[in-house]
CSV table of C-alpha atoms and ligand atoms in Angstrom, one decimal:
chain,number,residue,atom,x,y,z
A,1,UNK,CA,121.1,81.6,112.3
A,2,UNK,CA,123.4,79.8,109.8
A,3,UNK,CA,125.2,81.8,107.3
A,4,UNK,CA,123.2,81.8,104.2
A,5,UNK,CA,126.4,81.0,102.1
A,6,UNK,CA,127.1,78.1,104.3
A,7,UNK,CA,123.7,76.2,103.6
A,8,UNK,CA,124.7,73.8,100.7
A,9,UNK,CA,121.3,73.5,99.1
A,10,UNK,CA,122.4,73.3,95.4
A,11,UNK,CA,125.5,71.6,94.0
A,12,UNK,CA,128.6,73.7,94.2
A,13,UNK,CA,129.4,75.9,91.2
A,14,UNK,CA,132.0,74.4,88.8
A,15,UNK,CA,135.4,76.0,88.4
A,16,UNK,CA,134.1,77.4,85.0
A,17,UNK,CA,131.0,79.0,86.6
A,18,UNK,CA,133.1,80.5,89.4
A,19,UNK,CA,135.5,82.2,86.8
A,20,UNK,CA,132.8,83.3,84.5
A,21,UNK,CA,130.9,85.1,87.2
A,22,UNK,CA,134.1,87.1,88.0
A,23,UNK,CA,134.9,89.3,85.0
A,24,UNK,CA,138.5,90.2,86.2
A,25,UNK,CA,139.3,86.4,86.1
A,26,UNK,CA,139.8,84.1,83.1
A,27,UNK,CA,141.4,80.7,82.5
A,28,UNK,CA,144.0,80.6,79.8
A,29,UNK,CA,144.9,77.1,78.3
A,30,UNK,CA,148.8,77.7,78.7
A,31,UNK,CA,149.1,80.4,81.3
A,32,UNK,CA,146.4,79.2,83.6
A,33,UNK,CA,144.3,81.5,85.8
A,34,UNK,CA,144.7,85.1,84.9
A,35,UNK,CA,143.5,88.2,86.7
A,36,UNK,CA,143.0,90.9,84.2
A,37,UNK,CA,146.0,90.5,81.9
A,38,UNK,CA,148.4,88.8,84.6
A,39,UNK,CA,149.0,85.2,85.0
A,40,UNK,CA,148.7,84.3,88.7
A,41,UNK,CA,151.6,81.8,88.1
A,42,UNK,CA,153.9,84.6,87.2
A,43,UNK,CA,152.9,86.3,90.5
A,44,UNK,CA,153.4,83.1,92.5
A,45,UNK,CA,156.6,82.4,90.9
A,46,UNK,CA,158.0,85.8,92.0
A,47,UNK,CA,156.5,86.6,95.4
A,48,UNK,CA,155.6,82.9,96.5
A,49,UNK,CA,152.5,81.8,98.4
A,50,UNK,CA,150.3,82.5,100.3
A,51,UNK,CA,149.9,85.9,98.6
A,52,UNK,CA,146.8,88.1,98.4
A,53,UNK,CA,146.1,89.4,94.8
A,54,UNK,CA,143.7,92.2,94.1
A,55,UNK,CA,142.2,93.7,90.8
A,56,UNK,CA,142.3,97.4,90.6
A,57,UNK,CA,140.1,97.3,87.5
A,58,UNK,CA,137.5,95.3,89.4
A,59,UNK,CA,137.5,97.9,92.3
A,60,UNK,CA,137.3,100.9,89.9
A,61,UNK,CA,134.4,99.1,87.9
A,62,UNK,CA,132.4,98.3,91.1
A,63,UNK,CA,132.8,101.8,92.5
A,64,UNK,CA,131.6,103.3,89.2
A,65,UNK,CA,128.7,100.9,89.0
A,66,UNK,CA,127.5,101.8,92.5
A,67,UNK,CA,127.7,105.5,92.0
A,68,UNK,CA,125.9,105.2,88.5
A,69,UNK,CA,123.1,103.1,90.2
A,70,UNK,CA,122.7,106.0,92.8
A,71,UNK,CA,122.8,108.7,90.0
A,72,UNK,CA,120.3,106.8,88.1
A,73,UNK,CA,117.9,106.7,91.0
A,74,UNK,CA,118.4,110.4,91.3
A,75,UNK,CA,119.7,110.1,94.8
A,76,UNK,CA,122.0,112.8,96.2
A,77,UNK,CA,124.2,110.1,97.7
A,78,UNK,CA,127.9,109.9,98.4
A,79,UNK,CA,129.7,106.6,98.7
A,80,UNK,CA,131.7,106.3,102.0
A,81,UNK,CA,133.7,103.2,101.5
A,82,UNK,CA,134.0,101.1,104.7
A,83,UNK,CA,137.6,101.0,105.2
A,84,UNK,CA,137.6,98.1,107.5
A,85,UNK,CA,136.8,95.7,104.6
A,86,UNK,CA,140.4,96.3,103.1
A,87,UNK,CA,142.4,99.1,104.4
A,88,UNK,CA,145.4,98.8,102.1
A,89,UNK,CA,146.7,102.4,101.1
A,90,UNK,CA,146.5,101.4,97.3
A,91,UNK,CA,142.9,100.3,97.7
A,92,UNK,CA,142.1,103.5,99.6
A,93,UNK,CA,144.0,105.6,96.9
A,94,UNK,CA,141.8,103.8,94.3
A,95,UNK,CA,138.7,104.9,96.3
A,96,UNK,CA,139.9,108.5,96.5
A,97,UNK,CA,140.6,108.7,92.9
A,98,UNK,CA,137.2,107.2,92.2
A,99,UNK,CA,135.7,110.0,94.2
A,100,UNK,CA,134.6,108.0,97.4
A,101,UNK,CA,134.7,109.2,100.9
A,102,UNK,CA,135.4,106.8,103.7
A,103,UNK,CA,133.7,105.2,106.8
A,104,UNK,CA,136.2,104.7,109.4
A,105,UNK,CA,135.9,102.9,112.9
A,106,UNK,CA,139.3,103.8,114.5
A,107,UNK,CA,142.1,106.4,114.8
A,108,UNK,CA,144.3,104.0,112.8
A,109,UNK,CA,141.6,103.7,110.0
A,110,UNK,CA,141.2,107.5,110.0
A,111,UNK,CA,145.0,108.0,109.5
A,112,UNK,CA,145.0,105.4,106.7
A,113,UNK,CA,142.1,107.0,104.8
A,114,UNK,CA,143.7,110.3,104.8
A,115,UNK,CA,147.1,108.9,103.8
A,116,UNK,CA,145.3,107.3,101.0
A,117,UNK,CA,144.1,110.7,99.8
A,118,UNK,CA,140.7,110.9,101.1
A,119,UNK,CA,139.5,114.2,102.0
A,120,UNK,CA,138.8,114.5,105.9
A,121,UNK,CA,135.5,116.3,105.0
A,122,UNK,CA,134.5,113.1,103.3
A,123,UNK,CA,135.2,110.8,106.2
A,124,UNK,CA,132.5,109.6,108.5
A,125,UNK,CA,133.7,108.3,112.0
A,126,UNK,CA,131.6,105.2,113.0
A,127,UNK,CA,132.0,102.8,115.8
A,128,UNK,CA,130.4,101.7,119.1
A,129,UNK,CA,133.5,102.6,121.3
A,130,UNK,CA,135.5,105.6,120.1
A,131,UNK,CA,138.3,106.4,122.6
A,132,UNK,CA,138.9,110.1,123.7
A,133,UNK,CA,142.2,110.3,121.7
A,134,UNK,CA,140.4,109.0,118.6
A,135,UNK,CA,137.6,111.7,118.8
A,136,UNK,CA,140.2,114.3,119.4
A,137,UNK,CA,142.1,113.1,116.4
A,138,UNK,CA,138.9,113.0,114.3
A,139,UNK,CA,138.0,116.7,115.3
A,140,UNK,CA,141.4,117.9,114.7
A,141,UNK,CA,141.4,116.4,111.3
A,142,UNK,CA,138.1,117.9,110.6
A,143,UNK,CA,136.2,114.7,109.7
A,144,UNK,CA,133.0,115.4,108.0
A,145,UNK,CA,130.7,113.6,110.5
A,146,UNK,CA,130.9,111.5,113.5
A,147,UNK,CA,128.2,108.8,113.9
A,148,UNK,CA,127.4,108.7,117.6
A,149,UNK,CA,126.2,105.4,119.0
A,150,UNK,CA,125.1,106.2,122.6
A,151,UNK,CA,124.1,109.0,124.9
A,152,UNK,CA,127.4,108.3,126.9
A,153,UNK,CA,129.5,108.9,123.6
A,154,UNK,CA,127.4,112.1,123.0
A,155,UNK,CA,128.4,113.6,126.3
A,156,UNK,CA,132.0,112.8,125.8
A,157,UNK,CA,132.2,114.2,122.4
A,158,UNK,CA,130.4,117.3,123.4
A,159,UNK,CA,133.0,117.8,126.3
A,160,UNK,CA,136.0,117.3,123.9
A,161,UNK,CA,134.6,119.3,121.1
A,162,UNK,CA,133.7,122.2,123.5
A,163,UNK,CA,137.2,122.2,125.0
A,164,UNK,CA,138.7,122.2,121.7
A,165,UNK,CA,136.5,125.0,120.5
A,166,UNK,CA,135.1,122.9,117.7
A,167,UNK,CA,131.6,121.9,116.4
A,168,UNK,CA,131.2,118.2,115.8
A,169,UNK,CA,128.7,117.4,113.0
A,170,UNK,CA,126.8,114.5,114.6
A,171,UNK,CA,124.6,111.8,113.2
A,172,UNK,CA,122.8,109.6,115.7
A,173,UNK,CA,123.3,105.9,114.8
A,174,UNK,CA,119.8,104.3,115.5
A,175,UNK,CA,119.2,100.8,115.9
A,176,UNK,CA,116.1,100.1,113.9
A,177,UNK,CA,115.6,96.6,115.3
A,178,UNK,CA,115.4,94.9,111.9
A,179,UNK,CA,116.8,91.4,111.5
A,180,UNK,CA,119.1,91.5,108.3
A,181,UNK,CA,118.8,87.7,107.9
A,182,UNK,CA,122.6,87.4,108.0
A,183,UNK,CA,125.1,85.3,110.1
A,184,UNK,CA,124.6,85.9,113.7
A,185,UNK,CA,128.1,87.3,114.1
A,186,UNK,CA,127.7,90.1,111.5
A,187,UNK,CA,124.1,91.1,112.1
A,188,UNK,CA,124.1,94.6,113.7
A,189,UNK,CA,120.7,96.0,113.4
A,190,UNK,CA,118.7,93.9,116.1
A,191,UNK,CA,117.7,95.4,119.5
A,192,UNK,CA,119.9,93.0,121.3
A,193,UNK,CA,123.0,93.9,119.4
A,194,UNK,CA,125.5,96.2,120.9
A,195,UNK,CA,125.2,98.8,118.0
A,196,UNK,CA,123.3,102.0,117.9
A,197,UNK,CA,120.8,104.0,119.9
A,198,UNK,CA,117.6,102.2,120.7
A,199,UNK,CA,114.9,103.3,118.2
A,200,UNK,CA,112.5,104.5,120.9
A,201,UNK,CA,115.0,106.8,122.7
A,202,UNK,CA,116.6,108.4,119.5
A,203,UNK,CA,114.1,111.3,119.2
A,204,UNK,CA,114.7,112.6,122.7
A,205,UNK,CA,118.5,112.0,122.4
A,206,UNK,CA,118.4,114.1,119.1
A,207,UNK,CA,116.8,117.0,120.8
A,208,UNK,CA,119.1,116.7,123.8
A,209,UNK,CA,122.1,116.8,121.3
A,210,UNK,CA,120.8,119.9,119.7
A,211,UNK,CA,121.4,121.8,123.0
A,212,UNK,CA,124.8,120.4,123.7
A,213,UNK,CA,127.9,122.6,123.4
A,214,UNK,CA,130.1,121.5,120.5
A,215,UNK,CA,127.6,119.4,119.0
A,216,UNK,CA,125.6,119.9,115.7
A,217,UNK,CA,123.2,117.1,115.0
A,218,UNK,CA,122.8,116.8,111.2
A,219,UNK,CA,121.0,113.5,110.9
A,220,UNK,CA,120.7,109.8,111.4
A,221,UNK,CA,122.7,106.9,110.6
A,222,UNK,CA,122.1,103.1,110.5
A,223,UNK,CA,123.8,99.8,109.5
A,224,UNK,CA,121.9,96.7,109.9
A,225,UNK,CA,124.5,94.1,109.2
A,226,UNK,CA,126.8,92.7,106.5
A,227,UNK,CA,126.4,90.1,103.6
A,228,UNK,CA,122.9,91.0,103.1
A,229,UNK,CA,121.2,89.3,100.2
A,230,UNK,CA,117.8,90.7,100.1
A,231,UNK,CA,116.3,94.1,99.9
A,232,UNK,CA,113.4,93.5,102.4
A,233,UNK,CA,115.5,94.2,105.6
A,234,UNK,CA,116.9,97.4,104.1
A,235,UNK,CA,113.5,98.6,103.1
A,236,UNK,CA,112.0,97.9,106.5
A,237,UNK,CA,114.9,99.6,108.3
A,238,UNK,CA,115.0,102.7,105.9
A,239,UNK,CA,111.1,103.1,106.3
A,240,UNK,CA,111.5,103.1,110.1
A,241,UNK,CA,114.3,105.8,109.7
A,242,UNK,CA,112.0,107.8,107.4
A,243,UNK,CA,109.3,107.7,110.1
A,244,UNK,CA,111.9,109.0,112.7
A,245,UNK,CA,113.1,111.9,110.3
A,246,UNK,CA,109.4,112.9,110.0
A,247,UNK,CA,108.8,112.9,113.7
A,248,UNK,CA,111.9,114.8,114.3
A,249,UNK,CA,111.2,117.4,111.8
A,250,UNK,CA,107.5,117.7,113.2
A,251,UNK,CA,109.0,118.5,116.6
A,252,UNK,CA,111.1,121.2,115.1
A,253,UNK,CA,114.5,119.5,114.7
A,254,UNK,CA,116.6,120.0,111.7
A,255,UNK,CA,117.5,116.6,110.0
A,256,UNK,CA,119.6,117.2,106.9
A,257,UNK,CA,121.2,113.8,106.2
A,258,UNK,CA,120.7,110.1,106.5
A,259,UNK,CA,123.7,107.7,106.2
A,260,UNK,CA,122.1,104.5,105.0
A,261,UNK,CA,125.0,102.2,106.1
A,262,UNK,CA,126.7,99.3,104.1
A,263,UNK,CA,126.1,95.4,104.0
A,264,UNK,CA,125.3,94.8,100.5
A,265,UNK,CA,126.2,91.0,99.9
A,266,UNK,CA,128.1,89.3,97.2
A,267,UNK,CA,127.6,85.9,95.6
A,268,UNK,CA,130.4,83.9,97.1
A,269,UNK,CA,128.6,80.7,96.1
A,270,UNK,CA,126.7,82.0,93.1
A,271,UNK,CA,123.6,82.8,95.4
A,272,UNK,CA,121.3,85.4,94.0
A,273,UNK,CA,122.5,88.8,95.2
A,274,UNK,CA,120.7,92.2,95.3
A,275,UNK,CA,121.9,94.6,92.6
A,276,UNK,CA,123.2,98.1,93.3
A,277,UNK,CA,120.1,99.3,91.4
A,278,UNK,CA,117.8,97.5,93.9
A,279,UNK,CA,119.7,98.9,96.8
A,280,UNK,CA,119.3,102.4,95.2
A,281,UNK,CA,115.6,101.6,94.6
A,282,UNK,CA,115.1,100.8,98.2
A,283,UNK,CA,116.7,103.9,99.4
A,284,UNK,CA,114.7,105.9,96.9
A,285,UNK,CA,111.3,104.2,97.9
A,286,UNK,CA,111.8,105.1,101.5
A,287,UNK,CA,113.9,108.1,101.9
A,288,UNK,CA,114.2,109.5,98.3
A,289,UNK,CA,111.7,112.2,98.4
A,290,UNK,CA,112.5,113.7,102.0
A,291,UNK,CA,115.1,116.4,100.8
A,292,UNK,CA,117.9,114.6,102.5
A,293,UNK,CA,121.6,114.3,101.7
A,294,UNK,CA,122.3,110.7,101.7
A,295,UNK,CA,125.4,108.4,102.0
A,296,UNK,CA,126.0,104.6,101.7
A,297,UNK,CA,128.9,102.9,103.3
A,298,UNK,CA,129.6,99.5,101.5
A,299,UNK,CA,132.8,97.7,101.9
A,300,UNK,CA,132.5,94.0,100.9
A,301,UNK,CA,130.6,94.9,97.6
A,302,UNK,CA,133.2,97.0,96.4
A,303,UNK,CA,136.3,95.0,97.1
A,304,UNK,CA,135.2,91.4,98.1
A,305,UNK,CA,135.1,89.7,94.7
A,306,UNK,CA,138.2,91.7,93.4
A,307,UNK,CA,140.7,89.9,95.6
A,308,UNK,CA,141.9,86.3,96.0
A,309,UNK,CA,144.2,84.4,98.1
A,310,UNK,CA,146.8,82.6,96.1
A,311,UNK,CA,148.0,79.4,97.9
A,312,UNK,CA,150.0,76.1,97.2
A,313,UNK,CA,149.5,72.6,98.4
A,314,UNK,CA,152.1,71.5,100.9
A,315,UNK,CA,150.9,67.8,100.7
A,316,UNK,CA,147.8,65.7,100.1
A,317,UNK,CA,147.2,63.2,102.9
A,318,UNK,CA,144.4,60.6,103.3
A,319,UNK,CA,143.2,59.5,106.6
A,320,UNK,CA,140.6,56.7,106.4
A,321,UNK,CA,138.3,57.6,103.6
A,322,UNK,CA,139.0,61.4,103.7
A,323,UNK,CA,141.4,63.2,101.5
A,324,UNK,CA,143.0,66.4,102.8
A,325,UNK,CA,144.8,68.8,100.8
A,326,UNK,CA,147.0,70.8,103.2
A,327,UNK,CA,147.8,74.4,101.9
A,328,UNK,CA,150.5,76.9,103.0
A,329,UNK,CA,147.7,79.4,103.7
A,330,UNK,CA,145.7,79.0,106.7
A,331,UNK,CA,143.1,80.5,109.1
A,332,UNK,CA,145.6,83.1,110.2
A,333,UNK,CA,145.5,84.4,106.7
A,334,UNK,CA,141.9,84.0,105.8
A,335,UNK,CA,139.8,83.7,108.9
A,336,UNK,CA,136.4,83.9,107.3
A,337,UNK,CA,135.7,80.1,106.9
A,338,UNK,CA,136.8,79.3,110.5
A,339,UNK,CA,134.9,82.4,111.9
A,340,UNK,CA,131.6,82.4,109.9
A,341,UNK,CA,131.6,79.0,108.3
A,342,UNK,CA,132.0,81.0,105.1
A,343,UNK,CA,132.1,79.4,101.8
A,344,UNK,CA,134.7,80.7,99.3
A,345,UNK,CA,135.2,79.3,95.8
A,346,UNK,CA,138.6,77.4,95.3
A,347,UNK,CA,139.9,77.1,91.9
A,348,UNK,CA,143.1,75.5,90.4
A,349,UNK,CA,145.5,77.9,88.8
A,350,UNK,CA,146.6,75.4,86.3
A,351,UNK,CA,144.3,74.9,83.4
A,352,UNK,CA,145.4,71.3,83.2
A,353,UNK,CA,144.3,70.6,86.8
A,354,UNK,CA,141.1,72.6,86.4
A,355,UNK,CA,140.1,70.2,83.5
A,356,UNK,CA,140.8,67.0,85.4
A,357,UNK,CA,138.1,64.9,86.9
A,358,UNK,CA,137.2,66.0,90.5
A,359,UNK,CA,136.6,64.2,93.7
A,360,UNK,CA,135.6,65.5,97.1
A,361,UNK,CA,138.3,66.5,99.6
A,362,UNK,CA,138.8,68.7,102.5
A,363,UNK,CA,141.0,71.9,102.1
A,364,UNK,CA,142.7,72.7,105.2
A,365,UNK,CA,145.6,74.9,106.4
A,366,UNK,CA,148.6,73.8,108.5
A,367,UNK,CA,147.5,75.5,111.7
A,368,UNK,CA,146.9,73.3,114.7
A,369,UNK,CA,143.2,73.7,115.0
A,370,UNK,CA,140.5,71.6,113.2
A,371,UNK,CA,138.7,75.0,112.4
A,372,UNK,CA,141.6,75.8,110.1
A,373,UNK,CA,139.6,74.2,107.3
A,374,UNK,CA,138.8,76.3,104.0
A,375,UNK,CA,136.3,73.8,102.5
A,376,UNK,CA,134.9,70.3,103.4
A,377,UNK,CA,133.9,67.9,100.8
A,378,UNK,CA,135.0,70.2,97.9
A,379,UNK,CA,135.3,68.8,94.4
A,380,UNK,CA,139.0,69.1,93.5
A,381,UNK,CA,141.1,67.3,90.9
A,382,UNK,CA,144.2,65.3,92.2
A,383,UNK,CA,146.8,67.7,93.1
A,384,UNK,CA,150.6,67.4,93.0
A,385,UNK,CA,152.7,68.9,95.9
A,386,UNK,CA,153.1,72.8,95.2
A,387,UNK,CA,150.1,72.8,92.9
A,388,UNK,CA,148.5,76.3,93.1
A,389,UNK,CA,144.9,77.2,94.0
A,390,UNK,CA,143.2,80.4,94.2
A,391,UNK,CA,140.7,81.1,97.1
A,392,UNK,CA,138.2,83.6,95.6
A,393,UNK,CA,136.4,86.5,97.0
A,394,UNK,CA,139.0,87.3,99.6
A,395,UNK,CA,139.3,91.1,98.9
A,396,UNK,CA,137.1,92.1,101.8
A,397,UNK,CA,137.7,90.9,105.3
A,398,UNK,CA,140.8,88.9,104.1
A,399,UNK,CA,144.2,90.5,104.7
A,400,UNK,CA,142.6,92.9,107.3
A,401,UNK,CA,141.7,90.1,109.5
A,402,UNK,CA,145.0,88.0,109.3
A,403,UNK,CA,147.0,87.3,112.3
A,404,UNK,CA,150.4,85.8,113.0
A,405,UNK,CA,149.0,82.8,114.9
A,406,UNK,CA,151.4,79.9,114.9
A,407,UNK,CA,154.2,82.4,114.2
A,408,UNK,CA,153.1,82.6,110.5
A,409,UNK,CA,154.1,85.9,108.9
A,410,UNK,CA,151.5,88.1,107.2
A,411,UNK,CA,151.3,87.1,103.5
A,412,UNK,CA,152.6,89.3,100.6
A,413,UNK,CA,149.9,91.6,98.9
A,414,UNK,CA,149.9,92.2,95.1
A,415,UNK,CA,147.8,94.6,93.0
A,416,UNK,CA,146.9,93.8,89.3
A,417,UNK,CA,146.0,96.7,86.9
A,418,UNK,CA,145.6,95.6,83.3
A,419,UNK,CA,148.9,93.9,82.4
A,420,UNK,CA,150.8,95.4,85.1
A,421,UNK,CA,151.2,94.0,88.8
A,422,UNK,CA,153.1,95.2,91.7
A,423,UNK,CA,153.8,93.9,95.1
A,424,UNK,CA,151.8,96.5,97.5
A,425,UNK,CA,153.0,94.8,100.7
A,426,UNK,CA,156.1,92.6,101.1
A,427,UNK,CA,155.7,89.3,102.9
A,428,UNK,CA,156.5,90.0,106.4
A,429,UNK,CA,160.0,88.9,107.4
A,430,UNK,CA,160.0,86.3,110.1
A,431,UNK,CA,162.3,88.5,112.3
A,432,UNK,CA,159.7,91.1,112.7
A,433,UNK,CA,157.4,88.7,114.4
A,434,UNK,CA,159.5,89.0,117.5
A,435,UNK,CA,161.3,92.4,116.9
A,436,UNK,CA,159.1,94.3,119.3
A,437,UNK,CA,159.5,91.6,122.1
A,438,UNK,CA,161.8,91.8,125.1
A,439,UNK,CA,162.6,89.2,127.8
A,440,UNK,CA,162.9,91.0,131.1
A,441,UNK,CA,166.3,91.6,132.3
A,442,UNK,CA,165.9,89.9,135.7
A,443,UNK,CA,165.5,86.5,134.0
A,444,UNK,CA,169.3,86.3,133.4
B,501,LLP,N1,129.4,100.5,108.2
B,501,LLP,C1,129.5,100.0,109.3
B,501,LLP,C2,129.0,100.8,110.5
B,501,LLP,C3,130.0,98.7,109.6
B,501,LLP,O1,129.9,98.2,110.7
B,501,LLP,C4,130.2,97.9,108.4
B,501,LLP,C5,130.7,96.6,108.6
B,501,LLP,C6,130.2,98.4,107.1
B,501,LLP,C7,129.7,99.7,107.0
B,501,LLP,C8,130.6,97.6,105.9
B,501,LLP,O2,129.7,96.6,105.7
B,501,LLP,P1,129.9,95.7,104.3
B,501,LLP,O3,129.4,96.6,103.3
B,501,LLP,O4,131.3,95.4,104.0
B,501,LLP,O5,129.1,94.5,104.5
B,501,LLP,N2,134.3,90.4,109.0
B,501,LLP,C9,132.8,90.1,108.5
B,501,LLP,C10,132.1,91.4,108.2
B,501,LLP,C11,132.1,92.4,109.4
B,501,LLP,C12,131.4,93.6,108.9
B,501,LLP,C13,131.6,94.6,110.0
B,501,LLP,N3,130.9,95.9,109.8
B,501,LLP,C14,133.0,89.2,107.4
B,501,LLP,O6,134.1,88.8,107.1
B,501,LLP,O7,132.0,88.8,106.9
């Protein structure tokens, strides 16, 4: 299924519309594009490009808005930020300060979440293939819950917990077999996906778990996919989960909690998105009156629109009738367009550029692959060499998915907070690309 954001039905939003839809961005006639009170030109002058820039104010505001929506729906629900979306320590610190817990999927993410100041008791360990050392680390740290995805993992965790003399609080991640209507590479809740325990075998595995040493089954978890734009798949999946809770309770099992997962989409291209209030409403309608503790684990919705990737044009070239703007940012920085055909807004940083007449062009990176294309046929003004552009909505699954392909160092990261800004990760020095490598001595 094509990515909903990649289907160009309506005309692309204009620069003005893209900026107006993101409250932390504004265009200043002299200073150009601002994030909160900070001109992005000032950032680029000092740290260079490509650079990731993220708004602390936007993250704080989104976390508060989500928590408020859950409170207004009278849901006893905790927000567990999905660390994979953006695992920078400063982002994790903002989450901790805002009262969020975390959803982690590796020992590395667990360590990061704790370093960011998130209490281990508010960390849930998810993931389809947790290694023994990771489970041990999680139990030693005292994580709040392990979301178990298979009978095999349950047996492994029981063995480890028993040997350590610990009890692991476990939620079984069920696969509700619901199509979330999102890109095939990020849908997770269909029966043929690798994720979760088949709906039909969850009840018997739950009963089995209750009898295992070192295991305390506390509830169920599900996550049906990412960049979900409508509430229908959530409602269907939560309704199936509620049925299972009722069946389990009827058979004498104790089910205290349901982890409702993440996946709430954002409007990359101005497409209609579901609000946190609608999300909370879907949970309330299906699971709200069941005396359950609840949790949600959004990543993208909290941080996606807060960040952008600042880039400069290296050159503009024409071949035949196509105009290519070649940037100093590439697919090794922001992989989403190459990987999911994802649409990201791209706006000039200069107010003068943003006001010029536009013509279609292809915006590409310098990596030696045709897939290294940020946008095709996108309306841009004529751009001089070194003209700056901002690739929007790169706060989630942006820097975390970067690589050093083509021996390109990881870009600098900057956090903006009101009128202040700070480099939160220095640009990777070239030398560190090969610092860990050795050439076998017998070559000489
Ligand atoms: N919980 C679990 C168990 C997950 O696997 C994920 C994301 C989330 C929560 C958070 O989902 P979110 O709220 O961010 O949609 N790289 C892809 C997205 C992959 C999502 C993987 N799992 C992209 O750039 O679109």
